[in-house]
Amino acid sequence: MKPSIRQRLARLAERLAELDALLGQEDATRDMDAYRRMQRERAEIAEVVELFSAWRRAEADLVTAREMERDPELRAFAQAEAAAAEEELARLDEALARALLPRDPDDDRNVFLEIRAGTGGEESALFAADLFRMYARYAERQGWKVEVVSKNESDLGGYREIIARIVGSGVYAKLKFESGGHRVQRVPETEAQGRIHTSACTVAVLPEADAVGEVEINPADLRIDTFRASGAGGQHINKTDSAVRITHLPTGLVVECQDDRSQHRNKAQALAVLAARLKDREERERQQRLASTRKSLIGSGDRSERIRTYNFPQGRVTDHRINLTLYKIDAIMDGDLDELIGALAAAHQAEQLAALAGEA
């Protein structure tokens, strides 16, 4: 183990002892906010410190075994003990490296999923609908809830844009690598000559901002317009100005919401989407500032970056960031994303481990 990592672990062990002393004081619960913060911090570092304690025990076992090897009568036994201690140290080294990786604070959050048609006209809008169904089916497999916030349908039943809120356990952790450009190659239903067309959509996965305090929005920075929701008409045609459009003047971000018949609920949903976009904007700006020292391709979330191609004639899906090609396009479009998402998470973790080794 490198000295710098050992020093970091020793400091965490000292901090755990300090937290235990603070939490054990009689007046520890007088300030409940501080008490909860200390409890969360303790929970985050306790596992790492426990692993480090096991590592130190294995290190002591190895030292003892090496000393025993000097005795001819104990040499064979001592060599077996030393080999076992070395194996345990190697296992704990790997476990500690993973435990020390920085945890994404947004991993447990719900998300806003935004899918927009790009190049390819009507076929792009149809592909956007296919992508939304893919993510909705995946969410169903995970036991998550999908709520459509806003949608703009095309003439043939696709989506020029659709925004949905996905609620559940660890949603952002699973979907955060889906942001970027998704390209499809297939023969459109409207193509009489049987020619393969290429079209594209952009996907954005935005972690939901906390309801209070995380993103400050000055009401003076907002222009809020209400209008009559668009639709095909019929008995449920909207006769009131329930649709809401919010423009954030400093950034130019615009959010529309018209899926609910209540203007109040549409406004609340639009503000939630705006807060998530502002949070995402701040995070991407922060990542760009860090890019001069290290850039994670997988975690960049660059909307202009083409991340994946869905080739229907060949039955394959290729993720260009990790050069992974899977020949199971029907299963993937039906929401079977575990292999793709697992491979992206593993590549990201390998990238983090390499960075940790470089810093240590």
Short mmCIF file of C-alpha atoms in Angstrom, two decimals:
data_model
loop_
_atom_site.label_atom_id
_atom_site.label_comp_id
_atom_site.label_asym_id
_atom_site.label_seq_id
_atom_site.Cartn_x
_atom_site.Cartn_y
_atom_site.Cartn_z
CA MET A 1 0.00 0.00 0.00
CA LYS A 2 1.30 3.44 -0.93
CA PRO A 3 2.19 5.70 2.02
CA SER A 4 -0.21 8.44 0.91
CA ILE A 5 -3.18 6.01 0.88
CA ARG A 6 -2.14 4.62 4.26
CA GLN A 7 -2.01 8.15 5.69
CA ARG A 8 -5.46 8.91 4.30
CA LEU A 9 -6.86 5.74 5.88
CA ALA A 10 -5.21 6.51 9.21
CA ARG A 11 -6.84 9.97 9.19
CA LEU A 12 -10.24 8.35 8.51
CA ALA A 13 -9.71 5.99 11.47
CA GLU A 14 -8.94 8.99 13.71
CA ARG A 15 -12.04 10.79 12.42
CA LEU A 16 -14.23 7.75 13.14
CA ALA A 17 -13.00 7.67 16.75
CA GLU A 18 -13.69 11.42 17.01
CA LEU A 19 -17.23 11.01 15.65
CA ASP A 20 -17.95 8.14 18.05
CA ALA A 21 -16.91 10.37 20.95
CA LEU A 22 -19.06 13.27 19.73
CA LEU A 23 -22.12 11.09 19.08
CA GLY A 24 -21.75 9.52 22.51
CA GLN A 25 -21.98 12.82 24.39
CA GLU A 26 -25.10 13.47 26.46
CA ASP A 27 -26.04 16.63 24.55
CA ALA A 28 -25.27 15.14 21.09
CA THR A 29 -28.91 15.40 19.99
CA ARG A 30 -29.37 19.01 21.05
CA ASP A 31 -28.64 20.11 17.47
CA MET A 32 -30.45 17.45 15.41
CA ASP A 33 -29.17 18.73 12.06
CA ALA A 34 -25.55 18.45 13.24
CA TYR A 35 -26.31 15.05 14.81
CA ARG A 36 -27.71 13.71 11.53
CA ARG A 37 -24.72 15.07 9.57
CA MET A 38 -22.32 13.29 11.93
CA GLN A 39 -24.32 10.08 11.65
CA ARG A 40 -24.18 10.23 7.84
CA GLU A 41 -20.44 10.93 7.90
CA ARG A 42 -19.89 8.03 10.29
CA ALA A 43 -21.87 5.66 8.07
CA GLU A 44 -19.81 6.71 5.04
CA ILE A 45 -16.39 6.07 6.63
CA ALA A 46 -17.12 3.16 9.01
CA GLU A 47 -16.86 0.49 6.28
CA VAL A 48 -13.56 1.91 5.00
CA VAL A 49 -12.07 1.99 8.51
CA GLU A 50 -13.24 -1.58 9.14
CA LEU A 51 -11.47 -2.71 5.95
CA PHE A 52 -8.32 -0.83 7.00
CA SER A 53 -8.39 -2.54 10.42
CA ALA A 54 -8.61 -5.93 8.66
CA TRP A 55 -5.72 -4.88 6.39
CA ARG A 56 -3.56 -3.98 9.40
CA ARG A 57 -4.34 -7.34 11.04
CA ALA A 58 -3.33 -9.17 7.86
CA GLU A 59 -0.15 -7.07 7.70
CA ALA A 60 0.68 -8.03 11.32
CA ASP A 61 -0.02 -11.70 10.51
CA LEU A 62 2.43 -11.51 7.61
CA VAL A 63 5.15 -9.99 9.79
CA THR A 64 4.63 -12.74 12.39
CA ALA A 65 4.74 -15.47 9.75
CA ARG A 66 7.98 -14.09 8.29
CA GLU A 67 9.56 -14.15 11.73
CA MET A 68 8.40 -17.75 12.28
CA GLU A 69 10.08 -18.82 9.01
CA ARG A 70 13.45 -18.48 10.76
CA ASP A 71 12.62 -21.53 12.88
CA PRO A 72 13.33 -24.67 10.78
CA GLU A 73 10.64 -26.65 12.60
CA LEU A 74 7.97 -24.04 11.87
CA ARG A 75 9.11 -23.03 8.38
CA ALA A 76 6.54 -25.02 6.37
CA PHE A 77 3.67 -23.86 8.59
CA ALA A 78 4.95 -20.27 8.54
CA GLN A 79 5.24 -20.21 4.73
CA ALA A 80 1.62 -21.34 4.41
CA GLU A 81 0.55 -18.63 6.89
CA ALA A 82 2.56 -16.01 4.99
CA ALA A 83 0.98 -17.01 1.67
CA ALA A 84 -2.51 -16.75 3.20
CA ALA A 85 -1.71 -13.32 4.69
CA GLU A 86 -0.37 -12.05 1.35
CA GLU A 87 -3.53 -13.26 -0.44
CA GLU A 88 -5.69 -11.51 2.16
CA LEU A 89 -3.67 -8.29 1.85
CA ALA A 90 -4.11 -8.31 -1.94
CA ARG A 91 -7.88 -8.80 -1.56
CA LEU A 92 -8.13 -6.00 1.00
CA ASP A 93 -5.95 -3.69 -1.11
CA GLU A 94 -8.48 -3.99 -3.95
CA ALA A 95 -11.46 -3.60 -1.61
CA LEU A 96 -9.94 -0.48 -0.02
CA ALA A 97 -9.16 1.07 -3.40
CA ARG A 98 -12.83 0.68 -4.40
CA ALA A 99 -14.05 1.97 -1.04
CA LEU A 100 -11.90 5.10 -1.41
CA LEU A 101 -13.36 6.01 -4.80
CA PRO A 102 -15.29 9.29 -4.69
CA ARG A 103 -19.01 8.64 -4.44
CA ASP A 104 -21.32 10.59 -6.73
CA PRO A 105 -23.64 12.49 -4.35
CA ASP A 106 -26.39 12.39 -6.98
CA ASP A 107 -26.46 8.59 -7.38
CA ASP A 108 -29.54 8.08 -5.21
CA ARG A 109 -31.56 10.88 -6.81
CA ASN A 110 -34.59 10.66 -9.07
CA VAL A 111 -34.04 12.03 -12.57
CA PHE A 112 -35.65 14.01 -15.35
CA LEU A 113 -35.18 12.14 -18.63
CA GLU A 114 -35.29 14.40 -21.69
CA ILE A 115 -35.33 12.93 -25.22
CA ARG A 116 -35.30 15.20 -28.27
CA ALA A 117 -35.51 14.33 -31.94
CA GLY A 118 -32.55 15.54 -33.99
CA THR A 119 -31.51 15.00 -37.58
CA GLY A 120 -33.82 12.74 -39.56
CA GLY A 121 -37.20 14.45 -39.43
CA GLU A 122 -40.18 12.17 -38.75
CA GLU A 123 -37.97 9.08 -38.44
CA SER A 124 -35.99 10.81 -35.70
CA ALA A 125 -39.22 11.53 -33.81
CA LEU A 126 -40.26 7.88 -34.12
CA PHE A 127 -36.85 6.83 -32.78
CA ALA A 128 -37.32 9.21 -29.85
CA ALA A 129 -40.53 7.33 -29.04
CA ASP A 130 -38.66 4.02 -29.29
CA LEU A 131 -35.96 5.30 -26.90
CA PHE A 132 -38.58 6.49 -24.43
CA ARG A 133 -40.25 3.07 -24.51
CA MET A 134 -36.83 1.43 -23.99
CA TYR A 135 -36.15 3.49 -20.86
CA ALA A 136 -39.73 3.07 -19.61
CA ARG A 137 -39.46 -0.72 -19.95
CA TYR A 138 -36.09 -0.66 -18.16
CA ALA A 139 -37.61 1.44 -15.37
CA GLU A 140 -40.45 -1.08 -15.09
CA ARG A 141 -37.90 -3.90 -14.67
CA GLN A 142 -36.20 -1.89 -11.91
CA GLY A 143 -39.46 -1.19 -10.08
CA TRP A 144 -39.25 2.54 -10.78
CA LYS A 145 -42.12 4.92 -11.52
CA VAL A 146 -42.23 6.95 -14.76
CA GLU A 147 -44.21 10.21 -14.88
CA VAL A 148 -44.49 12.07 -18.20
CA VAL A 149 -43.95 15.78 -17.52
CA SER A 150 -44.21 17.16 -21.03
CA LYS A 151 -44.38 15.83 -24.58
CA ASN A 152 -44.54 17.24 -28.10
CA GLU A 153 -45.87 14.59 -30.47
CA SER A 154 -45.12 14.35 -34.18
CA ASP A 155 -47.67 13.64 -36.93
CA LEU A 156 -46.91 9.89 -37.04
CA GLY A 157 -46.98 9.31 -33.29
CA GLY A 158 -43.34 9.95 -32.44
CA TYR A 159 -41.95 12.62 -30.13
CA ARG A 160 -40.20 15.79 -31.15
CA GLU A 161 -39.50 16.09 -27.43
CA ILE A 162 -40.54 14.18 -24.33
CA ILE A 163 -39.61 14.87 -20.71
CA ALA A 164 -40.30 12.34 -17.96
CA ARG A 165 -39.55 12.11 -14.26
CA ILE A 166 -38.26 8.71 -13.14
CA VAL A 167 -38.65 7.95 -9.44
CA GLY A 168 -37.01 5.08 -7.58
CA SER A 169 -33.95 3.76 -5.79
CA GLY A 170 -30.59 4.67 -7.37
CA VAL A 171 -32.09 5.94 -10.63
CA TYR A 172 -29.31 8.41 -11.46
CA ALA A 173 -26.61 5.85 -10.62
CA LYS A 174 -27.98 3.55 -13.33
CA LEU A 175 -28.97 6.10 -16.00
CA LYS A 176 -26.30 8.81 -15.69
CA PHE A 177 -24.20 7.46 -18.58
CA GLU A 178 -27.14 7.65 -21.04
CA SER A 179 -26.73 11.38 -21.75
CA GLY A 180 -25.51 12.14 -25.27
CA GLY A 181 -26.28 11.51 -28.93
CA HIS A 182 -28.06 8.27 -29.89
CA ARG A 183 -27.97 7.32 -33.59
CA VAL A 184 -30.25 4.84 -35.37
CA GLN A 185 -29.69 3.09 -38.71
CA ARG A 186 -32.74 1.35 -40.15
CA VAL A 187 -35.29 1.31 -42.97
CA PRO A 188 -38.11 3.69 -41.98
CA GLU A 189 -41.71 2.49 -42.32
CA THR A 190 -42.28 5.41 -44.69
CA GLU A 191 -39.39 4.36 -47.00
CA ALA A 192 -40.78 2.75 -50.15
CA GLN A 193 -37.38 1.93 -51.71
CA GLY A 194 -36.12 -0.06 -48.71
CA ARG A 195 -33.14 2.23 -48.17
CA ILE A 196 -31.42 2.45 -44.78
CA HIS A 197 -31.68 5.90 -43.19
CA THR A 198 -29.58 7.35 -40.39
CA SER A 199 -31.18 9.66 -37.86
CA ALA A 200 -30.39 10.78 -34.34
CA CYS A 201 -31.80 11.87 -30.99
CA THR A 202 -30.25 13.50 -27.96
CA VAL A 203 -30.83 12.17 -24.46
CA ALA A 204 -30.26 14.15 -21.26
CA VAL A 205 -30.45 12.56 -17.80
CA LEU A 206 -30.68 15.27 -15.14
CA PRO A 207 -30.59 14.49 -11.40
CA GLU A 208 -33.55 16.05 -9.64
CA ALA A 209 -32.61 19.03 -7.48
CA ASP A 210 -33.64 19.14 -3.83
CA ALA A 211 -36.94 20.90 -3.26
CA VAL A 212 -35.35 23.35 -0.83
CA GLY A 213 -32.13 25.27 -1.05
CA GLU A 214 -29.97 23.36 -3.51
CA VAL A 215 -30.67 25.56 -6.56
CA GLU A 216 -31.64 29.13 -5.83
CA ILE A 217 -33.95 30.64 -8.43
CA ASN A 218 -34.67 34.32 -8.13
CA PRO A 219 -38.32 34.97 -9.10
CA ALA A 220 -37.16 38.21 -10.72
CA ASP A 221 -35.11 36.11 -13.17
CA LEU A 222 -38.21 34.31 -14.46
CA ARG A 223 -40.71 35.16 -17.16
CA ILE A 224 -43.81 33.00 -16.76
CA ASP A 225 -46.29 32.75 -19.63
CA THR A 226 -49.54 30.81 -19.58
CA PHE A 227 -51.33 29.57 -22.69
CA ARG A 228 -53.92 27.10 -23.82
CA ALA A 229 -52.56 23.54 -24.02
CA SER A 230 -52.33 22.18 -27.54
CA GLY A 231 -53.93 18.88 -28.47
CA ALA A 232 -56.04 17.04 -30.98
CA GLY A 233 -59.29 18.32 -29.49
CA GLY A 234 -62.28 16.14 -28.64
CA GLN A 235 -64.21 16.13 -25.39
CA HIS A 236 -61.14 16.87 -23.27
CA ILE A 237 -59.94 19.90 -25.23
CA ASN A 238 -58.37 22.42 -22.87
CA LYS A 239 -60.54 25.54 -22.60
CA THR A 240 -58.35 27.32 -20.01
CA ASP A 241 -54.81 28.68 -20.03
CA SER A 242 -53.38 25.81 -17.98
CA ALA A 243 -50.13 25.33 -19.94
CA VAL A 244 -47.07 27.09 -18.54
CA ARG A 245 -43.88 28.30 -20.18
CA ILE A 246 -41.05 29.49 -17.90
CA THR A 247 -38.05 31.38 -19.28
CA HIS A 248 -34.97 31.77 -17.09
CA LEU A 249 -33.74 35.16 -18.29
CA PRO A 250 -30.05 34.97 -17.20
CA THR A 251 -29.44 31.67 -19.05
CA GLY A 252 -32.17 31.67 -21.69
CA LEU A 253 -33.37 28.23 -20.58
CA VAL A 254 -37.03 27.62 -21.48
CA VAL A 255 -39.29 24.96 -19.97
CA GLU A 256 -42.85 24.24 -21.06
CA CYS A 257 -45.31 22.01 -19.24
CA GLN A 258 -48.86 21.35 -20.35
CA ASP A 259 -49.61 17.69 -19.58
CA ASP A 260 -51.64 18.40 -16.45
CA ARG A 261 -54.99 20.24 -16.53
CA SER A 262 -53.93 22.22 -13.45
CA GLN A 263 -51.93 25.37 -14.14
CA HIS A 264 -50.54 25.16 -10.58
CA ARG A 265 -49.19 21.62 -11.09
CA ASN A 266 -47.82 22.47 -14.53
CA LYS A 267 -45.96 25.44 -13.03
CA ALA A 268 -44.55 23.27 -10.21
CA GLN A 269 -43.35 20.63 -12.67
CA ALA A 270 -41.81 23.25 -14.96
CA LEU A 271 -39.93 24.81 -12.02
CA ALA A 272 -38.65 21.36 -11.00
CA VAL A 273 -37.36 20.70 -14.52
CA LEU A 274 -35.77 24.17 -14.62
CA ALA A 275 -34.03 23.55 -11.28
CA ALA A 276 -32.66 20.22 -12.58
CA ARG A 277 -31.38 21.89 -15.77
CA LEU A 278 -29.68 24.65 -13.78
CA LYS A 279 -28.11 22.07 -11.46
CA ASP A 280 -26.91 20.09 -14.49
CA ARG A 281 -25.53 23.26 -16.10
CA GLU A 282 -23.53 24.11 -12.97
CA GLU A 283 -22.17 20.55 -12.73
CA ARG A 284 -21.09 20.48 -16.40
CA GLU A 285 -19.36 23.84 -16.01
CA ARG A 286 -17.55 22.45 -12.96
CA GLN A 287 -16.49 19.35 -14.92
CA GLN A 288 -15.20 21.52 -17.78
CA ARG A 289 -13.05 23.46 -15.30
CA LEU A 290 -11.54 20.16 -14.15
CA ALA A 291 -11.10 18.84 -17.70
CA SER A 292 -7.65 20.41 -18.06
CA THR A 293 -6.32 17.97 -15.46
CA ARG A 294 -8.48 14.90 -16.15
CA LYS A 295 -11.50 14.20 -18.30
CA SER A 296 -13.82 11.22 -17.92
CA LEU A 297 -15.27 10.43 -21.33
CA ILE A 298 -17.94 8.18 -19.87
CA GLY A 299 -19.04 10.74 -17.31
CA SER A 300 -18.83 13.84 -19.48
CA GLY A 301 -22.53 13.84 -20.42
CA ASP A 302 -21.75 15.94 -23.49
CA ARG A 303 -25.03 16.26 -25.42
CA SER A 304 -23.17 16.73 -28.71
CA GLU A 305 -21.15 13.54 -28.28
CA ARG A 306 -22.39 10.52 -30.25
CA ILE A 307 -22.36 7.79 -27.65
CA ARG A 308 -24.32 4.90 -29.17
CA THR A 309 -25.51 3.50 -32.50
CA TYR A 310 -28.53 1.22 -32.94
CA ASN A 311 -28.16 -0.68 -36.23
CA PHE A 312 -31.39 -2.57 -36.92
CA PRO A 313 -30.42 -4.36 -40.19
CA GLN A 314 -27.41 -5.93 -38.43
CA GLY A 315 -29.22 -6.38 -35.11
CA ARG A 316 -26.48 -4.68 -33.14
CA VAL A 317 -26.05 -1.88 -30.62
CA THR A 318 -22.61 -0.28 -30.24
CA ASP A 319 -21.53 1.99 -27.40
CA HIS A 320 -18.66 4.02 -28.85
CA ARG A 321 -17.21 5.15 -25.50
CA ILE A 322 -16.18 1.65 -24.43
CA ASN A 323 -16.16 -0.04 -27.87
CA LEU A 324 -18.85 -2.51 -26.80
CA THR A 325 -21.07 -4.12 -29.44
CA LEU A 326 -24.01 -6.34 -28.49
CA TYR A 327 -26.02 -8.32 -31.03
CA LYS A 328 -29.32 -8.22 -29.11
CA ILE A 329 -31.03 -5.09 -30.39
CA ASP A 330 -34.60 -6.40 -29.88
CA ALA A 331 -33.94 -7.21 -26.22
CA ILE A 332 -32.22 -3.86 -25.64
CA MET A 333 -35.05 -1.88 -27.24
CA ASP A 334 -37.40 -3.81 -24.93
CA GLY A 335 -35.55 -2.45 -21.90
CA ASP A 336 -32.88 -5.11 -21.32
CA LEU A 337 -30.12 -2.58 -20.56
CA ASP A 338 -28.35 -4.36 -17.69
CA GLU A 339 -25.35 -5.53 -19.75
CA LEU A 340 -24.82 -2.09 -21.31
CA ILE A 341 -25.24 -0.16 -18.08
CA GLY A 342 -23.09 -2.64 -16.14
CA ALA A 343 -20.25 -2.36 -18.66
CA LEU A 344 -20.34 1.45 -18.55
CA ALA A 345 -20.29 1.47 -14.73
CA ALA A 346 -17.37 -0.99 -14.68
CA ALA A 347 -15.40 1.12 -17.18
CA HIS A 348 -16.05 4.25 -15.13
CA GLN A 349 -14.88 2.53 -11.96
CA ALA A 350 -11.71 1.30 -13.70
CA GLU A 351 -11.08 4.88 -14.82
CA GLN A 352 -11.50 6.10 -11.23
CA LEU A 353 -9.16 3.40 -9.87
CA ALA A 354 -6.49 4.35 -12.40
CA ALA A 355 -6.85 8.02 -11.38
CA LEU A 356 -6.62 7.08 -7.69
CA ALA A 357 -3.44 5.09 -8.34
CA GLY A 358 -1.97 8.04 -10.25
CA GLU A 359 -2.74 10.47 -7.42
CA ALA A 360 -1.47 8.23 -4.64
#
